[in-house]
Amino acid sequence: MKFYTKMQLVMLALALLGSAGWTEEKNGAEEQKAVDEIIETTHSVLIQGVTVSYRARTGTMVMKKEDGSPRAKLFFIAYEKEDESTQAKRPITFAFNGGPGASSVWLHLGVFGPKRVDLDEDGYPTSLPFDLVDNDCSILDQTDLVFIDPISTGYSRVVEETNPSEFHGIREDIESVGEFIRLYTTRYQRWASPKFLAGESYGTTRASGLSNYLLDRHGLYLDGIILVSAILDFQTILFHAGNDLPHILYLPSYTASAWYHQRLEADLQTKPLEEVVQEARVFALGEYASALLQGSRLPNATRHTVATRLARLTGLDAEYIERSQLRIENSRFGKELLREAGRTLGRFDSRYKGIDRDDAGEGAEYDPSFNVVQGAYTAAFNAYVRAELQYVTDLPYEILTGRVHPWNWGNYINRYVNVAEDLRQAMVKNPYMQILVQCGYYDMATPFLAAEHTFDHMLIHPTIQDHVRFEYYDAGHMMYLHKPSLRKMKADLDRFLQQAVETSQNPVLRY
């Protein structure tokens, strides 16, 4: 047994009291961190000649376990049109971008929100520093908006003692974003509102998974889903040995890119883009697909004929195409098309050109279509969120981060991710749900024929096949950077939202 002197006992008591006080102070600090921090401000914007007054709600909502213990703080920005008499019935759209690892800034300040980054007609910043302007193509006049930053993107963070990996996975992501949507819908009394999801790129993967998850887990039925630059079946875009599908589905995007950069034969260059793309689409799904399926059994004469046709439709040299075994990866195409001019093509948008250190490589050093807008969106958002929305924090806003990796692909390990079946099931269970797929002709990340192929192979029941509609734009992955495409998106979105709400309010479909 150890004995203490009187002085030692006093010192021990003081130490224990200090420790208790420190623990209480620390726990109090943690508890203070794990509370909702939401700022409300009021604004107005001119949309299509009409002034729309709205309330902005900016901040973080605590995501908790069922026992009430905090897990994370999810950052969001919501815009609600100020019309208290119809608020509960007004449509609401939950929007997010992709990555995984992207914040929602692109859809937010590019197309949907009341402010947008000021770009010229072709999608280049108009000045330095970068400015925001009123977005007269915003859909806030049609629907309230909630922009969601999944955990580890934007300002969304886990709380202490929570492992971020709990949110970094295809299923984990769907569940956490789904829980936020349920919580927001409940707290702000939006269960009676027509509800929409809008996702871009991997955000379309998330939206498709959410469509079935929200229905099964929370009984939350959607009126519609907006898929911008869709990717539901990853087999359609991943250039792996033995997977010929991407080579087929990328071809019309190569043709569109070559047409834009004036690299096609004269008779094709004089035709409208849609006609040229259609010729490539027919060849890709017919003669080209048949040739690739034959593999090494393809006769030499046929190989030469196919290479000649590919050269005509891509602007590449036929000999180069034969050396590539008739299979052209998107990174190679982006480097090869303008090699003689010393330029590379953008991956997100092949209209943009970049310059590498040398012209001998197989792929580009960087994506000029991302770099041309990355700084503009970053600077504009950081100024806007503090000055106008009055949300102040020292955290870095993670525009596009690698902090979400490694990403847990769950059941899709050793096979391609494909959430098309989730979407099909949701469409059958909720046959009033409408789908809008928006595609850019110059998108070299998620090509439009890949989206068409995915929906063609979903085996959607004939009674609801017309619930899916496609729209095309003379731009790339972020087609809203191109101002004429932005204006077309506005018209297409308005029409889609109005028709979807009308359909859900006047249901007539019976199986």
Coordinates of C-alpha atoms in Angstrom, one line a residue:
M1 CA 0.0 0.0 0.0
K2 CA 1.3 3.4 -0.9
F3 CA 1.0 6.2 1.7
Y4 CA 0.8 10.0 0.9
T5 CA 1.8 13.0 3.0
K6 CA -0.7 15.7 3.7
M7 CA 0.9 17.9 1.1
Q8 CA 0.9 15.1 -1.5
L9 CA -2.9 14.6 -0.8
V10 CA -3.5 18.3 -1.3
M11 CA -1.6 18.3 -4.6
L12 CA -3.4 15.2 -5.8
A13 CA -6.8 16.7 -5.0
L14 CA -5.9 19.9 -6.9
A15 CA -4.7 17.8 -9.8
L16 CA -7.9 15.8 -9.9
L17 CA -10.0 19.0 -9.7
G18 CA -8.0 20.6 -12.5
S19 CA -8.4 17.5 -14.6
A20 CA -12.2 17.4 -14.0
G21 CA -12.4 21.1 -14.9
W22 CA -10.4 20.6 -18.0
T23 CA -12.5 17.6 -19.0
E24 CA -15.7 19.6 -18.4
E25 CA -14.3 22.5 -20.4
K26 CA -13.2 20.2 -23.3
N27 CA -16.6 18.5 -23.4
G28 CA -18.3 21.8 -23.4
A29 CA -16.2 22.9 -26.3
E30 CA -17.0 19.8 -28.2
E31 CA -20.7 20.2 -27.5
Q32 CA -20.5 23.8 -28.6
K33 CA -18.9 22.6 -31.9
A34 CA -21.7 20.1 -32.5
V35 CA -24.6 22.5 -32.8
D36 CA -26.4 23.9 -35.9
E37 CA -24.8 27.1 -37.1
I38 CA -27.2 28.7 -39.6
I39 CA -27.4 32.3 -40.8
E40 CA -30.5 33.7 -42.5
T41 CA -30.3 36.7 -44.9
T42 CA -32.8 38.2 -47.4
H43 CA -32.1 39.2 -51.0
S44 CA -33.7 39.7 -54.4
V45 CA -32.7 38.8 -58.0
L46 CA -34.1 39.6 -61.4
I47 CA -34.9 36.4 -63.3
Q48 CA -36.3 36.6 -66.9
G49 CA -37.4 40.2 -66.2
V50 CA -39.2 39.4 -62.9
T51 CA -37.9 40.3 -59.5
V52 CA -37.8 37.4 -57.1
S53 CA -37.4 38.1 -53.4
Y54 CA -35.8 35.2 -51.4
R55 CA -34.4 34.1 -48.1
A56 CA -31.0 32.5 -48.0
R57 CA -30.2 29.9 -45.2
T58 CA -26.4 29.3 -44.9
G59 CA -24.6 27.0 -42.5
T60 CA -24.1 23.6 -41.0
M61 CA -26.6 21.1 -39.7
V62 CA -25.4 18.5 -37.2
M63 CA -25.7 14.9 -38.4
K64 CA -26.4 12.6 -35.4
K65 CA -26.8 9.0 -34.5
E66 CA -30.2 7.9 -33.2
D67 CA -29.0 8.3 -29.6
G68 CA -28.3 11.9 -30.3
S69 CA -24.5 11.8 -30.4
P70 CA -23.0 14.0 -33.1
R71 CA -21.2 12.5 -36.1
A72 CA -20.6 15.4 -38.5
K73 CA -21.6 18.9 -39.5
L74 CA -22.9 19.1 -43.0
F75 CA -22.7 22.5 -44.8
F76 CA -25.5 23.7 -47.1
I77 CA -26.9 26.8 -48.7
A78 CA -30.6 27.0 -49.2
Y79 CA -32.7 29.6 -51.1
E80 CA -36.4 29.9 -50.6
K81 CA -38.7 32.3 -52.5
E82 CA -40.4 34.6 -50.0
D83 CA -44.0 33.6 -50.3
E84 CA -45.2 32.3 -47.0
S85 CA -48.7 31.5 -48.2
T86 CA -47.5 28.8 -50.6
Q87 CA -44.1 27.8 -49.1
A88 CA -45.2 24.4 -47.9
K89 CA -46.5 23.5 -51.4
R90 CA -43.7 25.1 -53.5
P91 CA -41.3 22.7 -55.2
I92 CA -37.9 22.2 -53.6
T93 CA -34.7 20.8 -55.3
F94 CA -31.8 19.3 -53.5
A95 CA -28.6 19.7 -55.6
F96 CA -25.1 18.5 -55.4
N97 CA -22.1 17.9 -57.6
G98 CA -19.9 14.8 -57.8
G99 CA -16.3 13.8 -57.7
P100 CA -16.5 12.0 -55.3
G101 CA -15.0 15.0 -53.5
A102 CA -16.7 17.9 -55.3
S103 CA -18.6 20.6 -53.4
S104 CA -21.9 21.9 -54.8
V105 CA -20.3 25.2 -56.0
W106 CA -20.5 24.3 -59.7
L107 CA -24.3 23.8 -60.0
H108 CA -24.7 26.5 -57.4
L109 CA -22.8 29.4 -59.0
G110 CA -22.9 28.0 -62.5
V111 CA -26.6 27.4 -63.3
F112 CA -29.2 26.9 -60.6
G113 CA -28.5 29.6 -57.9
P114 CA -29.5 33.3 -57.9
K115 CA -25.8 34.3 -58.5
R116 CA -23.4 33.0 -61.1
V117 CA -19.8 33.5 -61.9
D118 CA -19.4 36.1 -64.6
L119 CA -18.1 34.4 -67.7
D120 CA -18.1 35.5 -71.4
E121 CA -20.2 33.8 -74.1
D122 CA -17.7 30.9 -74.5
G123 CA -17.1 30.3 -70.8
Y124 CA -14.0 32.3 -70.0
P125 CA -13.7 34.6 -67.0
T126 CA -14.3 38.2 -67.9
S127 CA -11.9 39.8 -65.4
L128 CA -9.4 39.3 -62.5
P129 CA -10.4 39.3 -59.7
F130 CA -13.4 37.2 -60.5
D131 CA -16.9 38.6 -60.2
L132 CA -20.4 37.3 -59.5
V133 CA -23.5 38.7 -61.3
D134 CA -27.2 38.1 -60.9
N135 CA -28.2 34.9 -62.6
D136 CA -31.1 35.6 -64.9
C137 CA -31.1 31.9 -65.8
S138 CA -31.6 30.7 -62.2
I139 CA -34.4 28.3 -61.5
L140 CA -35.3 29.9 -58.2
D141 CA -38.4 31.3 -59.8
Q142 CA -39.6 27.7 -60.3
T143 CA -38.3 25.9 -57.3
D144 CA -36.6 26.5 -53.9
L145 CA -33.0 25.2 -53.8
V146 CA -30.8 23.4 -51.3
F147 CA -27.2 23.0 -52.2
I148 CA -25.5 20.1 -50.3
D149 CA -21.8 19.6 -49.7
P150 CA -21.2 16.0 -48.7
I151 CA -18.9 15.3 -45.8
S152 CA -15.3 16.4 -46.3
T153 CA -16.3 18.7 -49.2
G154 CA -17.0 22.4 -48.9
Y155 CA -17.2 23.3 -45.2
S156 CA -18.7 19.9 -44.2
R157 CA -16.6 18.1 -41.6
V158 CA -16.8 15.2 -39.1
V159 CA -16.8 16.0 -35.4
E160 CA -14.1 14.8 -33.0
E161 CA -13.7 11.1 -32.6
T162 CA -15.6 10.4 -35.8
N163 CA -13.7 8.7 -38.6
P164 CA -14.3 10.5 -41.9
S165 CA -14.3 7.1 -43.7
E166 CA -17.7 6.5 -42.2
F167 CA -19.0 8.9 -44.9
H168 CA -16.6 8.1 -47.7
G169 CA -18.2 5.4 -49.7
I170 CA -20.9 4.9 -52.3
R171 CA -23.5 3.6 -49.7
E172 CA -22.2 5.7 -46.8
D173 CA -22.6 8.8 -49.0
I174 CA -26.1 7.9 -50.1
E175 CA -27.2 7.3 -46.5
S176 CA -25.7 10.5 -45.1
V177 CA -27.0 12.8 -47.9
G178 CA -30.3 11.0 -47.6
E179 CA -30.5 11.6 -43.9
F180 CA -29.8 15.3 -44.5
I181 CA -32.6 15.5 -47.0
R182 CA -35.0 13.8 -44.6
L183 CA -33.9 16.1 -41.8
Y184 CA -34.2 19.3 -43.8
T185 CA -37.6 18.2 -45.2
T186 CA -38.8 17.6 -41.7
R187 CA -37.4 20.6 -39.9
Y188 CA -38.5 23.1 -42.5
Q189 CA -41.9 21.5 -43.1
R190 CA -41.4 20.5 -46.8
W191 CA -43.0 17.1 -46.8
A192 CA -46.0 18.5 -48.7
S193 CA -43.7 20.1 -51.4
P194 CA -43.0 18.5 -54.8
K195 CA -39.4 17.3 -54.3
F196 CA -36.6 17.0 -56.9
L197 CA -32.9 15.9 -56.9
A198 CA -30.3 17.4 -59.2
G199 CA -26.8 16.0 -59.6
E200 CA -23.9 16.5 -61.8
S201 CA -21.3 13.8 -62.8
Y202 CA -20.8 11.5 -59.8
G203 CA -23.7 13.5 -58.4
T204 CA -25.9 11.6 -60.9
T205 CA -24.6 8.4 -59.5
R206 CA -25.6 9.7 -56.0
A207 CA -29.0 10.9 -57.2
S208 CA -29.9 7.6 -58.8
G209 CA -29.0 5.7 -55.7
L210 CA -30.8 8.2 -53.5
S211 CA -34.0 7.9 -55.6
N212 CA -34.5 4.3 -54.4
Y213 CA -33.0 4.7 -51.0
L214 CA -35.2 7.7 -50.0
L215 CA -38.3 5.8 -51.2
D216 CA -37.4 2.6 -49.3
R217 CA -35.9 4.0 -46.2
H218 CA -38.0 7.1 -45.5
G219 CA -41.0 6.8 -47.8
L220 CA -39.9 10.0 -49.5
Y221 CA -41.2 10.0 -53.1
L222 CA -39.5 12.3 -55.7
D223 CA -41.3 14.2 -58.4
G224 CA -38.3 14.3 -60.6
I225 CA -34.5 13.9 -61.0
I226 CA -32.2 16.2 -63.0
L227 CA -29.1 14.4 -64.3
V228 CA -26.4 16.7 -65.6
S229 CA -23.6 14.9 -67.4
A230 CA -24.8 11.5 -66.3
I231 CA -22.7 8.5 -65.3
L232 CA -24.7 5.6 -63.8
D233 CA -22.8 2.6 -65.3
F234 CA -19.1 3.0 -65.0
Q235 CA -18.3 0.3 -67.5
T236 CA -19.3 2.8 -70.2
I237 CA -16.4 5.2 -69.4
L238 CA -13.5 3.1 -68.0
F239 CA -10.9 2.2 -70.6
H240 CA -9.8 -1.2 -69.2
A241 CA -8.2 -3.9 -71.2
G242 CA -10.9 -6.2 -72.5
N243 CA -13.7 -3.6 -72.1
D244 CA -14.5 -2.3 -75.6
L245 CA -17.6 -0.4 -74.6
P246 CA -16.0 3.0 -73.9
H247 CA -14.3 3.0 -77.3
I248 CA -17.7 2.7 -78.9
L249 CA -19.5 5.1 -76.7
Y250 CA -16.9 7.9 -76.9
L251 CA -16.7 8.0 -80.7
P252 CA -19.5 10.5 -81.3
S253 CA -17.9 12.8 -78.7
Y254 CA -14.6 12.6 -80.6
T255 CA -16.4 13.5 -83.8
A256 CA -18.1 16.5 -82.2
S257 CA -14.7 17.7 -80.8
A258 CA -13.0 17.2 -84.2
W259 CA -15.8 19.1 -85.8
Y260 CA -15.5 22.0 -83.4
H261 CA -11.7 22.3 -84.0
Q262 CA -12.2 22.1 -87.8
R263 CA -10.3 18.8 -88.2
L264 CA -12.9 16.8 -90.2
E265 CA -13.1 16.4 -93.9
A266 CA -14.7 19.2 -95.8
D267 CA -18.1 17.5 -96.4
L268 CA -18.5 16.8 -92.7
Q269 CA -17.4 20.3 -91.6
T270 CA -20.2 21.9 -93.7
K271 CA -22.9 19.8 -92.0
P272 CA -24.6 20.9 -88.7
L273 CA -23.1 19.3 -85.6
E274 CA -26.2 17.2 -84.9
E275 CA -26.0 15.5 -88.4
V276 CA -22.3 14.8 -88.0
V277 CA -22.8 13.3 -84.5
Q278 CA -25.6 11.1 -85.8
E279 CA -23.4 9.7 -88.5
A280 CA -20.8 8.8 -85.8
R281 CA -23.5 7.4 -83.6
V282 CA -24.8 5.0 -86.3
F283 CA -21.3 3.9 -87.2
A284 CA -20.3 3.4 -83.5
L285 CA -23.2 1.2 -82.7
G286 CA -23.1 -0.7 -85.9
E287 CA -20.0 -1.4 -88.0
Y288 CA -17.5 -0.2 -85.3
A289 CA -19.1 -2.2 -82.5
S290 CA -19.2 -5.3 -84.7
A291 CA -15.5 -4.9 -85.6
L292 CA -14.4 -4.6 -82.0
L293 CA -16.4 -7.6 -80.9
Q294 CA -14.5 -9.7 -83.4
G295 CA -11.2 -8.9 -81.6
S296 CA -8.2 -10.5 -83.3
R297 CA -10.4 -12.5 -85.6
L298 CA -11.2 -9.2 -87.5
P299 CA -10.0 -9.6 -91.2
N300 CA -7.2 -7.3 -92.2
A301 CA -9.3 -5.8 -95.0
T302 CA -12.1 -5.0 -92.6
R303 CA -9.7 -3.6 -90.1
H304 CA -8.3 -1.2 -92.7
T305 CA -11.8 -0.1 -93.8
V306 CA -12.9 0.6 -90.2
A307 CA -9.7 2.5 -89.5
T308 CA -10.4 4.7 -92.6
R309 CA -13.9 5.4 -91.3
L310 CA -12.6 6.2 -87.9
A311 CA -10.1 8.6 -89.4
R312 CA -12.9 10.3 -91.2
L313 CA -15.0 10.7 -88.0
T314 CA -12.2 11.6 -85.6
G315 CA -9.7 13.7 -87.6
L316 CA -6.9 11.3 -86.6
D317 CA -4.5 9.6 -88.9
A318 CA -5.7 6.2 -90.1
E319 CA -2.3 4.6 -89.6
Y320 CA -2.3 5.9 -86.0
I321 CA -5.7 4.3 -85.5
E322 CA -4.5 1.0 -86.8
R323 CA -1.5 1.1 -84.5
S324 CA -3.9 1.7 -81.7
Q325 CA -5.8 -1.5 -82.5
L326 CA -8.8 0.6 -83.6
R327 CA -9.2 1.6 -79.9
I328 CA -8.7 5.2 -78.9
E329 CA -8.7 6.2 -75.3
N330 CA -10.0 9.7 -74.5
S331 CA -6.7 10.8 -73.0
R332 CA -4.9 9.8 -76.3
F333 CA -7.5 11.5 -78.4
G334 CA -7.2 14.7 -76.4
K335 CA -3.5 14.8 -77.0
E336 CA -3.4 13.6 -80.6
L337 CA -6.1 15.7 -82.3
L338 CA -4.1 19.0 -82.1
R339 CA -0.6 17.6 -81.6
E340 CA 0.8 19.4 -84.7
A341 CA -0.5 22.7 -83.3
G342 CA 1.0 22.0 -79.9
R343 CA -2.3 22.0 -78.1
T344 CA -4.3 19.5 -76.0
L345 CA -8.0 19.2 -75.4
G346 CA -9.9 19.7 -72.2
R347 CA -11.4 16.6 -70.6
F348 CA -14.4 18.2 -69.1
D349 CA -14.9 20.3 -72.2
S350 CA -13.0 19.7 -75.4
R351 CA -13.6 23.2 -76.7
Y352 CA -10.8 24.4 -74.3
K353 CA -7.2 24.0 -75.3
G354 CA -4.0 23.6 -73.2
I355 CA -0.3 23.7 -73.7
D356 CA 2.1 20.9 -72.4
R357 CA 5.8 21.1 -71.8
D358 CA 6.3 19.0 -74.9
D359 CA 4.1 17.4 -77.6
A360 CA 5.4 13.9 -77.5
G361 CA 3.3 12.5 -74.7
E362 CA 0.3 10.2 -74.8
G363 CA -1.9 12.4 -72.5
A364 CA -2.2 16.0 -71.3
E365 CA -0.4 17.4 -68.3
Y366 CA -3.6 19.0 -67.0
D367 CA -7.2 19.7 -67.9
P368 CA -7.5 23.2 -69.3
S369 CA -11.3 23.1 -69.1
F370 CA -11.0 22.7 -65.3
N371 CA -8.2 25.2 -64.7
V372 CA -9.8 27.9 -66.7
V373 CA -12.7 28.1 -64.2
Q374 CA -11.3 26.7 -61.0
G375 CA -9.8 30.0 -59.8
A376 CA -12.9 31.9 -60.8
Y377 CA -15.3 29.7 -58.9
T378 CA -13.1 29.5 -55.8
A379 CA -12.5 33.2 -55.4
A380 CA -16.1 34.1 -56.2
F381 CA -17.6 31.6 -53.7
N382 CA -15.2 32.6 -50.9
A383 CA -16.0 36.3 -51.3
Y384 CA -19.8 35.7 -51.7
V385 CA -20.3 33.4 -48.7
R386 CA -18.8 35.9 -46.3
A387 CA -19.9 39.3 -47.8
E388 CA -23.5 38.5 -48.9
L389 CA -24.5 35.3 -47.0
Q390 CA -22.6 36.5 -43.9
Y391 CA -21.2 33.0 -43.0
V392 CA -17.7 33.4 -41.5
T393 CA -15.3 30.5 -40.9
D394 CA -11.5 30.0 -41.2
L395 CA -11.9 26.6 -42.7
P396 CA -10.8 26.1 -46.3
Y397 CA -13.8 25.6 -48.6
E398 CA -13.0 22.3 -50.3
I399 CA -14.0 22.9 -53.9
L400 CA -12.7 19.6 -55.2
T401 CA -10.8 17.5 -52.7
G402 CA -8.9 14.2 -52.4
R403 CA -9.8 14.0 -48.7
V404 CA -12.6 11.6 -49.5
H405 CA -10.2 8.9 -50.7
P406 CA -9.9 6.0 -50.5
W407 CA -13.6 5.7 -51.5
N408 CA -15.4 2.6 -50.4
W409 CA -17.1 1.0 -53.4
G410 CA -18.8 -1.6 -51.2
N411 CA -20.6 -4.2 -53.2
Y412 CA -19.0 -2.9 -56.4
I413 CA -15.5 -4.0 -55.6
N414 CA -14.2 -6.2 -58.4
R415 CA -17.1 -5.1 -60.7
Y416 CA -18.2 -1.9 -62.3
V417 CA -20.4 0.5 -60.4
N418 CA -23.9 0.5 -61.9
V419 CA -26.8 2.3 -60.1
A420 CA -29.0 2.3 -63.2
E421 CA -31.0 -0.6 -61.6
D422 CA -31.6 1.5 -58.5
L423 CA -33.1 4.2 -60.7
R424 CA -35.2 1.8 -62.6
Q425 CA -36.6 0.3 -59.4
A426 CA -37.5 3.8 -58.1
M427 CA -39.2 4.6 -61.4
V428 CA -41.4 1.4 -61.1
K429 CA -42.2 2.0 -57.5
N430 CA -43.0 5.6 -58.1
P431 CA -44.2 5.7 -61.7
Y432 CA -44.9 9.5 -61.6
M433 CA -41.2 10.4 -61.2
Q434 CA -39.8 12.2 -64.2
I435 CA -36.1 12.1 -65.4
L436 CA -34.3 14.9 -67.3
V437 CA -30.8 13.9 -68.7
Q438 CA -28.7 16.9 -69.9
C439 CA -25.7 16.1 -72.1
G440 CA -22.8 18.1 -73.6
Y441 CA -21.6 17.2 -77.0
Y442 CA -18.0 18.1 -76.0
D443 CA -18.0 16.2 -72.7
M444 CA -15.0 13.9 -72.7
A445 CA -15.5 12.8 -69.1
T446 CA -19.1 11.4 -69.3
P447 CA -20.0 11.1 -73.1
F448 CA -23.6 11.5 -74.1
L449 CA -23.7 8.2 -76.0
A450 CA -22.7 6.4 -72.7
A451 CA -25.8 8.0 -71.0
E452 CA -28.0 6.9 -73.9
H453 CA -26.6 3.4 -73.8
T454 CA -27.3 3.1 -70.1
F455 CA -30.9 4.2 -70.4
D456 CA -31.4 2.0 -73.5
H457 CA -30.3 -1.0 -71.4
M458 CA -32.3 -0.3 -68.2
L459 CA -35.3 -2.1 -69.6
I460 CA -37.7 0.6 -68.4
H461 CA -41.3 -0.6 -68.7
P462 CA -43.0 0.8 -71.9
T463 CA -45.7 2.6 -69.8
I464 CA -43.1 4.9 -68.3
Q465 CA -40.4 5.1 -70.9
D466 CA -41.6 8.6 -71.9
H467 CA -40.8 9.8 -68.3
V468 CA -37.2 10.0 -69.4
R469 CA -36.1 12.9 -71.7
F470 CA -32.7 13.9 -73.1
E471 CA -31.5 17.4 -73.9
Y472 CA -28.2 18.2 -75.7
Y473 CA -25.9 21.2 -75.6
D474 CA -23.1 22.6 -77.7
A475 CA -20.7 22.5 -74.7
G476 CA -19.1 20.1 -72.3
H477 CA -19.4 18.5 -68.9
M478 CA -20.3 21.8 -67.3
M479 CA -22.4 22.9 -70.2
Y480 CA -23.6 26.0 -68.3
L481 CA -20.2 27.6 -68.7
H482 CA -21.2 28.2 -72.3
K483 CA -23.8 31.1 -72.2
P484 CA -26.0 29.9 -75.1
S485 CA -26.2 26.5 -73.4
L486 CA -27.0 28.1 -70.1
R487 CA -30.0 29.9 -71.6
K488 CA -31.1 26.6 -73.2
M489 CA -30.7 24.8 -69.9
K490 CA -33.0 27.4 -68.3
A491 CA -35.7 26.8 -70.8
D492 CA -35.4 23.0 -70.6
L493 CA -35.4 23.0 -66.8
D494 CA -38.4 25.3 -66.5
R495 CA -40.3 23.1 -68.8
F496 CA -39.3 19.9 -67.0
L497 CA -40.1 21.2 -63.6
Q498 CA -43.5 22.5 -64.6
Q499 CA -44.4 19.3 -66.4
A500 CA -43.2 17.1 -63.5
V501 CA -45.3 18.9 -61.0
E502 CA -48.3 18.9 -63.2
T503 CA -47.9 15.1 -63.7
S504 CA -47.6 14.4 -60.0
Q505 CA -50.6 16.6 -59.2
N506 CA -52.8 14.9 -61.8
P507 CA -51.9 11.2 -61.6
V508 CA -53.6 9.0 -64.2
L509 CA -51.1 6.1 -64.7
R510 CA -52.2 2.6 -63.8
Y511 CA -50.2 -0.5 -64.4

